[in-house]
Short mmCIF file of C-alpha atoms and ligand atoms in Angstrom, two decimals:
data_model
loop_
_atom_site.label_atom_id
_atom_site.label_comp_id
_atom_site.label_asym_id
_atom_site.label_seq_id
_atom_site.Cartn_x
_atom_site.Cartn_y
_atom_site.Cartn_z
CA UNK A 1 19.07 -26.50 -25.85
CA UNK A 2 18.97 -28.87 -29.60
CA UNK A 3 19.62 -32.14 -28.56
CA UNK A 4 22.39 -33.25 -31.07
CA UNK A 5 23.47 -37.15 -30.83
CA UNK A 6 26.23 -38.94 -32.40
CA UNK A 7 26.51 -42.07 -32.24
CA UNK A 8 29.54 -44.63 -31.69
CA UNK A 9 30.73 -46.16 -34.63
CA UNK A 10 32.88 -49.07 -35.61
CA UNK A 11 35.34 -47.85 -38.81
CA UNK A 12 33.75 -49.32 -41.92
CA UNK A 13 34.57 -53.19 -42.02
CA UNK A 14 35.29 -53.44 -38.36
CA UNK A 15 33.81 -57.19 -37.09
CA UNK A 16 31.10 -58.20 -35.63
CA UNK A 17 30.33 -61.69 -34.56
CA UNK A 18 29.72 -64.53 -31.69
CA UNK A 19 31.97 -66.86 -30.60
CA UNK A 20 31.49 -70.73 -28.73
CA UNK A 21 33.04 -73.77 -28.63
CA UNK A 22 32.68 -77.23 -29.69
CA UNK A 23 32.93 -78.80 -25.92
CA UNK A 24 30.74 -76.93 -24.90
CA UNK A 25 27.34 -76.36 -27.07
CA UNK A 26 27.94 -80.39 -29.37
CA UNK A 27 27.04 -82.33 -27.22
CA UNK A 28 27.05 -86.08 -28.59
CA UNK A 29 30.28 -86.44 -26.71
CA UNK A 30 30.60 -89.59 -27.75
CA UNK A 31 28.72 -89.80 -31.20
CA UNK A 32 30.11 -91.07 -34.10
CA UNK A 33 33.69 -91.90 -33.05
CA UNK A 34 34.40 -89.47 -30.99
CA UNK A 35 36.70 -90.28 -27.83
CA UNK A 36 36.64 -89.24 -24.87
CA UNK A 37 38.66 -85.45 -23.72
CA UNK A 38 39.91 -84.99 -20.33
CA UNK A 39 36.39 -83.07 -19.72
CA UNK A 40 34.94 -85.58 -19.88
CA UNK A 41 36.88 -87.15 -17.41
CA UNK A 42 37.27 -84.47 -14.98
CA UNK A 43 33.90 -83.74 -15.23
CA UNK A 44 32.41 -87.08 -13.95
CA UNK A 45 34.29 -86.68 -11.43
CA UNK A 46 32.97 -86.04 -8.32
CA UNK A 47 33.46 -82.42 -6.60
CA UNK A 48 34.96 -81.08 -9.48
CA UNK A 49 31.68 -79.35 -12.33
CA UNK A 50 28.97 -77.58 -10.88
CA UNK A 51 26.45 -79.70 -10.18
CA UNK A 52 28.42 -82.83 -11.40
CA UNK A 53 27.31 -81.57 -14.87
CA UNK A 54 28.19 -83.17 -17.81
CA UNK A 55 29.14 -82.39 -21.38
CA UNK A 56 26.99 -85.22 -22.98
CA UNK A 57 24.40 -83.18 -24.35
CA UNK A 58 24.93 -80.07 -23.52
CA UNK A 59 23.32 -77.70 -26.24
CA UNK A 60 22.50 -80.44 -28.84
CA UNK A 61 24.74 -78.46 -31.41
CA UNK A 62 25.78 -81.66 -33.19
CA UNK A 63 22.36 -82.43 -34.03
CA UNK A 64 20.48 -78.55 -34.15
CA UNK A 65 23.33 -76.71 -36.17
CA UNK A 66 21.27 -76.02 -38.75
CA UNK A 67 19.28 -73.83 -36.96
CA UNK A 68 21.30 -72.28 -34.65
CA UNK A 69 23.02 -70.88 -37.56
CA UNK A 70 19.32 -69.70 -39.30
CA UNK A 71 18.30 -67.80 -35.96
CA UNK A 72 22.69 -65.91 -35.75
CA UNK A 73 22.08 -65.40 -39.29
CA UNK A 74 18.24 -63.88 -38.25
CA UNK A 75 19.85 -62.04 -35.57
CA UNK A 76 22.22 -60.38 -38.42
CA UNK A 77 25.77 -62.24 -37.71
CA UNK A 78 28.04 -62.39 -40.43
CA UNK A 79 31.03 -63.45 -38.11
CA UNK A 80 30.94 -66.32 -36.31
CA UNK A 81 33.87 -68.34 -33.94
CA UNK A 82 33.60 -71.84 -33.55
CA UNK A 83 36.62 -74.03 -32.64
CA UNK A 84 36.16 -78.50 -33.40
CA UNK A 85 37.13 -80.51 -31.51
CA UNK A 86 40.41 -82.75 -31.54
CA UNK A 87 38.80 -86.30 -29.87
CA UNK A 88 36.37 -86.11 -33.35
CA UNK A 89 38.74 -86.07 -35.09
CA UNK A 90 41.47 -88.22 -33.99
CA UNK A 91 39.57 -90.17 -31.10
CA UNK A 92 43.28 -90.78 -29.34
CA UNK A 93 44.81 -87.96 -30.13
CA UNK A 94 47.59 -89.09 -32.65
CA UNK A 95 46.93 -92.38 -35.61
CA UNK A 96 43.49 -93.54 -36.20
CA UNK A 97 42.06 -90.69 -37.75
CA UNK A 98 38.21 -90.76 -37.88
CA UNK A 99 36.39 -89.75 -41.02
CA UNK A 100 32.90 -89.31 -39.29
CA UNK A 101 34.48 -86.90 -37.36
CA UNK A 102 36.19 -84.65 -40.45
CA UNK A 103 32.73 -85.26 -42.18
CA UNK A 104 30.84 -83.48 -38.80
CA UNK A 105 33.65 -80.30 -39.73
CA UNK A 106 32.78 -79.86 -43.02
CA UNK A 107 28.58 -80.36 -42.93
CA UNK A 108 29.33 -77.40 -39.95
CA UNK A 109 31.49 -75.16 -41.88
CA UNK A 110 29.02 -76.08 -44.91
CA UNK A 111 25.90 -75.08 -42.62
CA UNK A 112 27.73 -71.23 -41.70
CA UNK A 113 28.46 -70.46 -45.29
CA UNK A 114 24.61 -70.88 -46.33
CA UNK A 115 23.46 -68.96 -43.44
CA UNK A 116 25.90 -65.95 -44.74
CA UNK A 117 28.44 -66.49 -41.14
CA UNK A 118 32.25 -66.32 -42.08
CA UNK A 119 32.94 -69.06 -39.94
CA UNK A 120 37.04 -68.64 -37.29
CA UNK A 121 38.56 -71.51 -36.21
CA UNK A 122 39.84 -71.87 -33.19
CA UNK A 123 42.15 -75.77 -33.44
CA UNK A 124 42.15 -76.61 -29.46
CA UNK A 125 39.65 -74.90 -26.86
CA UNK A 126 40.28 -76.98 -23.44
CA UNK A 127 39.33 -80.53 -25.22
CA UNK A 128 42.07 -83.19 -25.15
CA UNK A 129 42.14 -86.18 -25.95
CA UNK A 130 41.75 -87.99 -22.47
CA UNK A 131 44.91 -90.63 -24.54
CA UNK A 132 47.14 -88.61 -24.52
CA UNK A 133 46.77 -87.80 -21.15
CA UNK A 134 46.75 -91.55 -19.89
CA UNK A 135 49.67 -92.31 -22.70
CA UNK A 136 52.38 -88.80 -22.89
CA UNK A 137 51.28 -86.60 -19.64
CA UNK A 138 48.86 -84.65 -21.90
CA UNK A 139 50.71 -81.11 -21.65
CA UNK A 140 53.55 -81.64 -19.52
CA UNK A 141 55.30 -83.64 -22.76
CA UNK A 142 55.89 -82.60 -26.22
CA UNK A 143 54.17 -85.49 -28.07
CA UNK A 144 51.39 -83.68 -26.50
CA UNK A 145 52.30 -81.13 -29.27
CA UNK A 146 53.50 -83.22 -31.89
CA UNK A 147 50.12 -84.75 -31.90
CA UNK A 148 48.95 -81.26 -32.16
CA UNK A 149 51.00 -80.59 -35.48
CA UNK A 150 49.59 -83.77 -37.25
CA UNK A 151 46.31 -83.13 -35.85
CA UNK A 152 46.35 -79.39 -37.63
CA UNK A 153 47.95 -80.42 -40.66
CA UNK A 154 44.83 -82.71 -41.03
CA UNK A 155 42.04 -80.12 -40.61
CA UNK A 156 43.96 -76.63 -42.40
CA UNK A 157 44.10 -79.42 -45.15
CA UNK A 158 40.22 -80.30 -44.60
CA UNK A 159 38.57 -77.43 -44.55
CA UNK A 160 41.48 -74.74 -45.33
CA UNK A 161 39.52 -73.85 -48.83
CA UNK A 162 37.18 -72.77 -46.33
CA UNK A 163 38.05 -71.57 -43.81
CA UNK A 164 40.14 -68.74 -44.16
CA UNK A 165 40.44 -67.11 -40.49
CA UNK A 166 43.13 -69.71 -37.70
CA UNK A 167 43.46 -69.54 -34.59
CA UNK A 168 45.83 -71.96 -32.41
CA UNK A 169 44.66 -72.14 -29.52
CA UNK A 170 42.67 -70.16 -26.38
CA UNK A 171 44.09 -68.88 -23.48
CA UNK A 172 47.08 -70.64 -22.88
CA UNK A 173 47.00 -70.10 -19.28
CA UNK A 174 44.26 -71.99 -19.00
CA UNK A 175 44.56 -76.06 -19.87
CA UNK A 176 48.16 -75.01 -18.23
CA UNK A 177 48.11 -73.48 -14.87
CA UNK A 178 44.68 -74.08 -14.13
CA UNK A 179 45.30 -77.80 -15.45
CA UNK A 180 48.31 -78.87 -13.71
CA UNK A 181 48.68 -76.20 -10.89
CA UNK A 182 46.04 -75.42 -9.24
CA UNK A 183 43.20 -77.95 -10.29
CA UNK A 184 40.21 -76.01 -11.25
CA UNK A 185 40.25 -77.45 -14.60
CA UNK A 186 40.88 -80.10 -16.47
CA UNK A 187 42.99 -82.43 -15.55
CA UNK A 188 42.83 -81.27 -12.21
CA UNK A 189 45.74 -81.38 -11.53
CA UNK A 190 47.88 -80.14 -8.54
CA UNK A 191 51.57 -80.07 -9.77
CA UNK A 192 54.58 -78.01 -9.70
CA UNK A 193 55.78 -74.75 -10.99
CA UNK A 194 58.33 -76.50 -13.08
CA UNK A 195 55.22 -78.60 -14.40
CA UNK A 196 53.38 -75.54 -15.41
CA UNK A 197 55.91 -74.07 -16.92
CA UNK A 198 56.88 -76.73 -18.89
CA UNK A 199 53.35 -76.59 -19.59
CA UNK A 200 53.44 -73.93 -21.34
CA UNK A 201 56.46 -74.44 -23.27
CA UNK A 202 54.31 -77.48 -24.38
CA UNK A 203 51.01 -75.53 -25.92
CA UNK A 204 53.87 -72.47 -27.46
CA UNK A 205 54.87 -75.67 -29.43
CA UNK A 206 50.99 -76.41 -29.83
CA UNK A 207 50.33 -72.87 -31.47
CA UNK A 208 53.72 -72.62 -33.29
CA UNK A 209 52.98 -75.80 -35.35
CA UNK A 210 49.45 -74.82 -35.68
CA UNK A 211 50.89 -71.11 -37.60
CA UNK A 212 53.24 -73.46 -40.07
CA UNK A 213 50.37 -76.23 -40.53
CA UNK A 214 48.34 -72.35 -42.09
CA UNK A 215 51.09 -70.79 -43.97
CA UNK A 216 52.12 -74.90 -45.29
CA UNK A 217 48.24 -75.77 -46.03
CA UNK A 218 45.93 -73.04 -45.17
CA UNK A 219 46.26 -71.52 -49.23
CA UNK A 220 45.33 -67.98 -50.40
CA UNK A 221 43.92 -65.48 -47.90
CA UNK A 222 44.85 -67.57 -44.72
CA UNK A 223 45.90 -65.95 -41.38
CA UNK A 224 46.48 -67.16 -37.77
CA UNK A 225 46.75 -65.65 -34.69
CA UNK A 226 46.49 -66.83 -31.02
CA UNK A 227 43.63 -66.27 -28.75
CA UNK A 228 45.48 -65.13 -25.09
CA UNK A 229 43.46 -64.24 -21.92
CA UNK A 230 46.51 -61.73 -21.55
CA UNK A 231 46.29 -60.46 -17.80
CA UNK A 232 45.15 -56.89 -17.97
CA UNK A 233 45.57 -54.18 -16.61
CA UNK A 234 43.95 -50.83 -15.75
CA UNK A 235 46.53 -47.35 -14.11
CA UNK A 236 43.93 -46.22 -11.21
CA UNK A 237 44.25 -42.82 -12.75
CA UNK A 238 45.21 -42.19 -16.08
CA UNK A 239 48.69 -39.66 -15.88
CA UNK A 240 51.97 -40.69 -17.00
CA UNK A 241 53.49 -43.08 -13.59
CA UNK A 242 50.75 -44.75 -13.21
CA UNK A 243 50.23 -45.91 -16.81
CA UNK A 244 53.42 -46.54 -17.13
CA UNK A 245 53.17 -48.70 -14.26
CA UNK A 246 50.50 -51.24 -15.69
CA UNK A 247 52.54 -51.92 -18.86
CA UNK A 248 55.50 -53.08 -16.20
CA UNK A 249 52.38 -55.34 -14.55
CA UNK A 250 51.41 -55.80 -17.85
CA UNK A 251 54.96 -56.48 -19.33
CA UNK A 252 55.40 -59.55 -15.86
CA UNK A 253 52.04 -61.49 -15.43
CA UNK A 254 51.95 -62.24 -19.18
CA UNK A 255 55.27 -63.15 -19.48
CA UNK A 256 55.04 -66.34 -20.04
CA UNK A 257 53.04 -66.08 -23.01
CA UNK A 258 54.09 -62.91 -25.29
CA UNK A 259 57.24 -62.81 -24.15
CA UNK A 260 58.30 -66.04 -26.26
CA UNK A 261 55.78 -65.70 -28.71
CA UNK A 262 56.69 -61.86 -29.70
CA UNK A 263 60.35 -62.00 -28.42
CA UNK A 264 61.49 -65.06 -29.87
CA UNK A 265 63.14 -65.86 -26.06
CA UNK A 266 61.31 -66.24 -22.64
CA UNK A 267 63.06 -62.59 -20.30
CA UNK A 268 65.23 -62.90 -17.89
CA UNK A 269 62.93 -60.96 -15.40
CA UNK A 270 61.00 -64.48 -16.34
CA UNK A 271 63.78 -66.51 -16.05
CA UNK A 272 65.14 -65.17 -12.96
CA UNK A 273 62.06 -65.52 -10.73
CA UNK A 274 61.37 -69.18 -12.46
CA UNK A 275 64.63 -70.64 -11.19
CA UNK A 276 65.30 -74.11 -10.76
CA UNK A 277 61.82 -74.09 -11.78
CA UNK A 278 61.97 -73.02 -15.52
CA UNK A 279 60.78 -75.04 -19.04
CA UNK A 280 63.21 -76.91 -20.36
CA UNK A 281 63.51 -76.42 -23.68
CA UNK A 282 64.99 -77.34 -27.18
CA UNK A 283 67.21 -75.41 -29.49
CA UNK A 284 64.92 -74.25 -32.50
CA UNK A 285 61.77 -73.97 -30.10
CA UNK A 286 61.61 -70.63 -29.30
CA UNK A 287 62.14 -69.70 -33.05
CA UNK A 288 59.39 -72.31 -33.85
CA UNK A 289 57.07 -70.05 -31.63
CA UNK A 290 57.87 -66.84 -32.13
CA UNK A 291 56.82 -67.35 -35.87
CA UNK A 292 54.80 -64.29 -37.11
CA UNK A 293 51.62 -64.44 -36.77
CA UNK A 294 49.04 -62.30 -38.22
CA UNK A 295 46.81 -60.92 -35.52
CA UNK A 296 46.09 -61.88 -31.54
CA UNK A 297 42.93 -62.66 -30.50
CA UNK A 298 41.93 -61.35 -27.20
CA UNK A 299 39.54 -62.91 -24.90
CA UNK A 300 38.30 -59.30 -22.59
CA UNK A 301 36.75 -59.90 -19.07
CA UNK A 302 38.13 -58.90 -15.84
CA UNK A 303 41.22 -56.05 -15.47
CA UNK A 304 43.38 -55.04 -12.53
CA UNK A 305 43.58 -51.99 -11.64
CA UNK A 306 46.90 -50.78 -11.03
CA UNK A 307 48.88 -47.62 -9.44
CA UNK A 308 52.51 -45.95 -9.26
CA UNK A 309 53.73 -47.14 -5.83
CA UNK A 310 57.12 -46.78 -3.90
CA UNK A 311 59.85 -45.64 -6.80
CA UNK A 312 56.67 -46.15 -9.43
CA UNK A 313 56.52 -50.03 -8.95
CA UNK A 314 54.19 -51.76 -9.66
CA UNK A 315 50.74 -52.14 -7.21
CA UNK A 316 47.97 -53.58 -8.04
CA UNK A 317 45.06 -53.16 -6.22
CA UNK A 318 42.57 -55.87 -4.53
CA UNK A 319 39.20 -55.41 -5.78
CA UNK A 320 37.29 -53.85 -2.86
CA UNK A 321 34.58 -56.36 -1.36
CA UNK A 322 31.41 -54.51 -2.77
CA UNK A 323 33.09 -54.37 -6.62
CA UNK A 324 30.18 -54.89 -8.85
CA UNK A 325 30.43 -58.42 -10.55
CA UNK A 326 28.49 -60.54 -12.60
CA UNK A 327 26.44 -63.21 -11.45
CA UNK A 328 29.71 -65.49 -12.14
CA UNK A 329 31.75 -64.32 -8.83
CA UNK A 330 34.83 -64.18 -10.56
CA UNK A 331 33.54 -61.70 -13.71
CA UNK A 332 34.38 -58.02 -12.62
CA UNK A 333 32.73 -55.05 -13.72
CA UNK A 334 35.79 -53.51 -15.82
CA UNK A 335 34.55 -52.32 -18.71
CA UNK A 336 38.15 -50.47 -18.86
CA UNK A 337 39.72 -53.96 -19.74
CA UNK A 338 38.85 -53.17 -23.17
CA UNK A 339 40.39 -50.76 -23.76
CA UNK A 340 44.03 -51.16 -22.15
CA UNK A 341 43.92 -55.24 -23.34
CA UNK A 342 44.81 -53.62 -26.79
CA UNK A 343 46.41 -50.72 -26.38
CA UNK A 344 48.89 -52.52 -23.52
CA UNK A 345 49.48 -55.72 -26.54
CA UNK A 346 49.66 -52.47 -29.64
CA UNK A 347 52.24 -50.71 -26.64
CA UNK A 348 54.53 -52.94 -25.87
CA UNK A 349 54.79 -55.38 -28.58
CA UNK A 350 53.79 -53.82 -31.98
CA UNK A 351 50.95 -56.48 -32.78
CA UNK A 352 48.57 -54.35 -35.95
CA UNK A 353 45.55 -56.50 -35.74
CA UNK A 354 43.54 -57.82 -32.17
CA UNK A 355 40.53 -59.62 -32.30
CA UNK A 356 37.96 -59.50 -29.38
CA UNK A 357 38.00 -63.33 -29.40
CA UNK A 358 35.39 -62.96 -26.63
CA UNK A 359 34.04 -60.82 -24.14
CA UNK A 360 30.26 -61.44 -22.15
CA UNK A 361 28.34 -61.88 -19.33
CA UNK A 362 27.40 -64.63 -16.70
CA UNK A 363 24.05 -64.51 -15.04
CA UNK A 364 21.73 -66.99 -14.03
CA UNK A 365 19.07 -65.93 -16.23
CA UNK A 366 15.95 -66.81 -16.42
CA UNK A 367 13.02 -66.23 -17.90
CA UNK A 368 9.57 -64.05 -16.74
CA UNK A 369 6.49 -65.72 -16.88
CA UNK A 370 5.30 -64.40 -20.74
CA UNK A 371 8.86 -65.68 -21.24
CA UNK A 372 11.22 -62.96 -22.11
CA UNK A 373 14.11 -62.43 -20.80
CA UNK A 374 14.81 -59.44 -19.97
CA UNK A 375 18.75 -59.54 -19.44
CA UNK A 376 18.89 -56.12 -19.08
CA UNK A 377 22.92 -56.77 -16.72
CA UNK A 378 24.26 -57.79 -19.79
CA UNK A 379 23.11 -55.17 -21.69
CA UNK A 380 24.78 -53.48 -19.95
CA UNK A 381 27.80 -55.03 -18.93
CA UNK A 382 29.10 -54.68 -23.16
CA UNK A 383 27.61 -51.56 -23.89
CA UNK A 384 29.57 -50.65 -21.21
CA UNK A 385 32.86 -52.57 -22.44
CA UNK A 386 32.20 -51.81 -26.10
CA UNK A 387 32.52 -47.97 -25.06
CA UNK A 388 35.55 -48.37 -24.35
CA UNK A 389 36.76 -50.38 -27.36
CA UNK A 390 35.43 -47.82 -29.38
CA UNK A 391 37.49 -45.32 -26.99
CA UNK A 392 41.00 -47.40 -28.00
CA UNK A 393 39.58 -47.11 -31.58
CA UNK A 394 39.33 -44.03 -31.40
CA UNK A 395 43.18 -43.16 -29.92
CA UNK A 396 44.40 -44.89 -33.06
CA UNK A 397 43.96 -49.03 -31.06
CA UNK A 398 44.92 -50.96 -34.40
CA UNK A 399 41.22 -54.24 -33.02
CA UNK A 400 39.46 -55.06 -36.24
CA UNK A 401 36.97 -56.98 -34.42
CA UNK A 402 34.54 -57.92 -31.79
CA UNK A 403 32.85 -61.94 -30.90
CA UNK A 404 30.13 -61.88 -28.21
CA UNK A 405 30.52 -64.54 -26.29
CA UNK A 406 28.41 -66.21 -25.91
CA UNK A 407 25.99 -67.29 -29.03
CA UNK A 408 23.47 -69.33 -26.23
CA UNK A 409 24.07 -70.30 -22.77
CA UNK A 410 26.56 -73.37 -22.88
CA UNK A 411 28.65 -75.62 -20.68
CA UNK A 412 30.24 -73.11 -18.46
CA UNK A 413 33.03 -75.52 -17.62
CA UNK A 414 33.38 -76.26 -13.67
CA UNK A 415 30.21 -74.08 -13.44
CA UNK A 416 28.57 -76.12 -15.08
CA UNK A 417 25.08 -75.55 -17.05
CA UNK A 418 24.09 -73.08 -13.77
CA UNK A 419 26.83 -69.86 -15.62
CA UNK A 420 25.00 -69.37 -18.96
CA UNK A 421 26.62 -66.37 -21.37
CA UNK A 422 24.57 -66.57 -23.81
CA UNK A 423 22.46 -63.75 -25.26
CA UNK A 424 20.06 -66.57 -26.90
CA UNK A 425 18.27 -68.72 -24.10
CA UNK A 426 19.09 -72.00 -23.88
CA UNK A 427 16.20 -74.28 -21.90
CA UNK A 428 18.45 -77.89 -22.13
CA UNK A 429 15.53 -79.75 -21.05
CA UNK A 430 14.19 -78.96 -24.27
CA UNK A 431 16.74 -77.39 -26.27
CA UNK A 432 14.61 -74.50 -27.09
CA UNK A 433 16.63 -71.57 -28.01
CA UNK A 434 15.50 -67.50 -27.04
CA UNK A 435 16.66 -64.61 -27.82
CA UNK A 436 16.93 -62.27 -25.39
CA UNK A 437 17.25 -58.41 -24.62
CA UNK A 438 20.69 -58.44 -25.51
CA UNK A 439 20.69 -60.50 -28.42
CA UNK A 440 18.19 -57.46 -30.31
CA UNK A 441 20.16 -55.12 -29.30
CA UNK A 442 23.36 -56.46 -30.47
CA UNK A 443 21.47 -57.38 -33.33
CA UNK A 444 21.63 -53.18 -33.96
CA UNK A 445 25.16 -52.74 -32.18
CA UNK A 446 26.32 -54.98 -36.09
CA UNK A 447 23.23 -53.96 -38.27
CA UNK A 448 24.62 -49.59 -37.52
CA UNK A 449 28.21 -50.96 -37.25
CA UNK A 450 27.63 -48.84 -33.51
CA UNK A 451 27.03 -48.60 -30.04
CA UNK A 452 23.11 -48.41 -30.42
C1 GBH B 1 36.89 -67.97 -21.26
O1 GBH B 1 37.40 -68.26 -20.05
C2 GBH B 1 36.42 -69.53 -22.36
O2 GBH B 1 37.69 -69.38 -23.69
C3 GBH B 1 35.02 -70.33 -22.32
O3 GBH B 1 34.57 -71.43 -22.74
C4 GBH B 1 34.57 -69.47 -20.77
O4 GBH B 1 33.66 -69.96 -21.36
C5 GBH B 1 33.99 -67.63 -21.15
O5 GBH B 1 35.68 -67.55 -20.65
C6 GBH B 1 33.67 -67.08 -19.49
O6 GBH B 1 34.29 -67.99 -19.16
O7 GBH B 1 38.23 -68.41 -10.02
O8 GBH B 1 39.36 -66.34 -10.15
O9 GBH B 1 40.19 -68.33 -9.98
C7 GBH B 1 37.71 -66.82 -19.05
C8 GBH B 1 38.40 -67.88 -18.45
C9 GBH B 1 39.77 -67.84 -16.32
C10 GBH B 1 37.85 -67.16 -16.46
C11 GBH B 1 40.00 -68.60 -15.13
C12 GBH B 1 37.32 -68.12 -15.13
C13 GBH B 1 38.88 -68.42 -13.25
C14 GBH B 1 38.97 -67.14 -12.19
N1 GBH B 1 38.33 -67.76 -17.43
N2 GBH B 1 38.82 -67.63 -13.82
S1 GBH B 1 39.53 -67.69 -10.38
#
């Protein structure tokens, strides 16, 4: 026989890059006038974060960003999704602007571009200014969305000459339901369903303002979208009945965010189920929330399996106990999520451009004696997911780019520093960066525009 290898090649102009977020890497939590964020507060509450880890120093990217961009460029990245810290720009969330914070991101963005890397900027990745929580109740109150509007105007005006790709919010559910509903994330509250639904609505209002700011001040070629971590459903078998069940499960589970954004209304199913817990809103809110976007960002980690149950109704299957996970115990090995996630939004909402704004794997990596970090588990994990992404593109789903989470190990929120998502190892004691095996592999993927 003769072996005929055909690499799984991605479309021309496919975007490859890394993703990170300000609070998780910058450190310098109280430097140059930065205000407290709700995470600075939360991390200091006993028992909330693994090992009591704080964001105070993190990867010290605030000081080391030039070196970090040099390494990123050396490893072949041409795109980088970063976020701006709201409390650096407005220490109290609103009111007085902090020029030193504005200047920092000018230097950061310039250094990024100088390294040959295109910045993709998330306006909000969870680090809400503490003062907005204290004064307004944070996302419970629409004054927080008004404050966000001013903040968005400010950063788009400041950086819009160089930044052309904007993401309004990262994963609404994580800073609403998980922050105000089950208390797992900052501000760590356990409030009623009505309040939680209201926090979603406030977040959607902020998203609308992010779009408006980019349209108003973004200049030529500016584009904007949301990053959502939609619940993803994988049909147990790829038969019409299970595929239809997965589609229905997707619509129901993501109704709070995707229906108002793409259909300009809360679905009757959602309103019926919410009953008196439905969010209160004002005339014009839904028009504002459903302003057209240019793309949808999707953070893809888990998918849940679904089959057609009684009368075709979706039956979501639990993960059996032996189902493989990463060391991040919540993270299942479900590569098909990277097929069904993008396909679902394209089919259901007609989304014309999807960027995978995050995908990656969290493990408790440690270096070998010779200093090498042999994360073959992460390499395999990502590779399997990418094969499914390739399949979705082959089937006609408009996926335009992929950002690996993350460049270097960083502050993994309530899991602290133990859980590492980087392809570059961070030694927190020395701030030394060491590319892991997966980094070298991903360099080749980006370079060859193919799964190697
Ligand atoms: C993303 O969230 C974040 O955007 C990023 O900042 C983060 O570092 C990265 O992923 C890796 O975690 O305990 O079973 O209830 C990922 C979405 C949703 C994952 C909530 C953890 C808790 C699941 N997260 N989830 S569970």
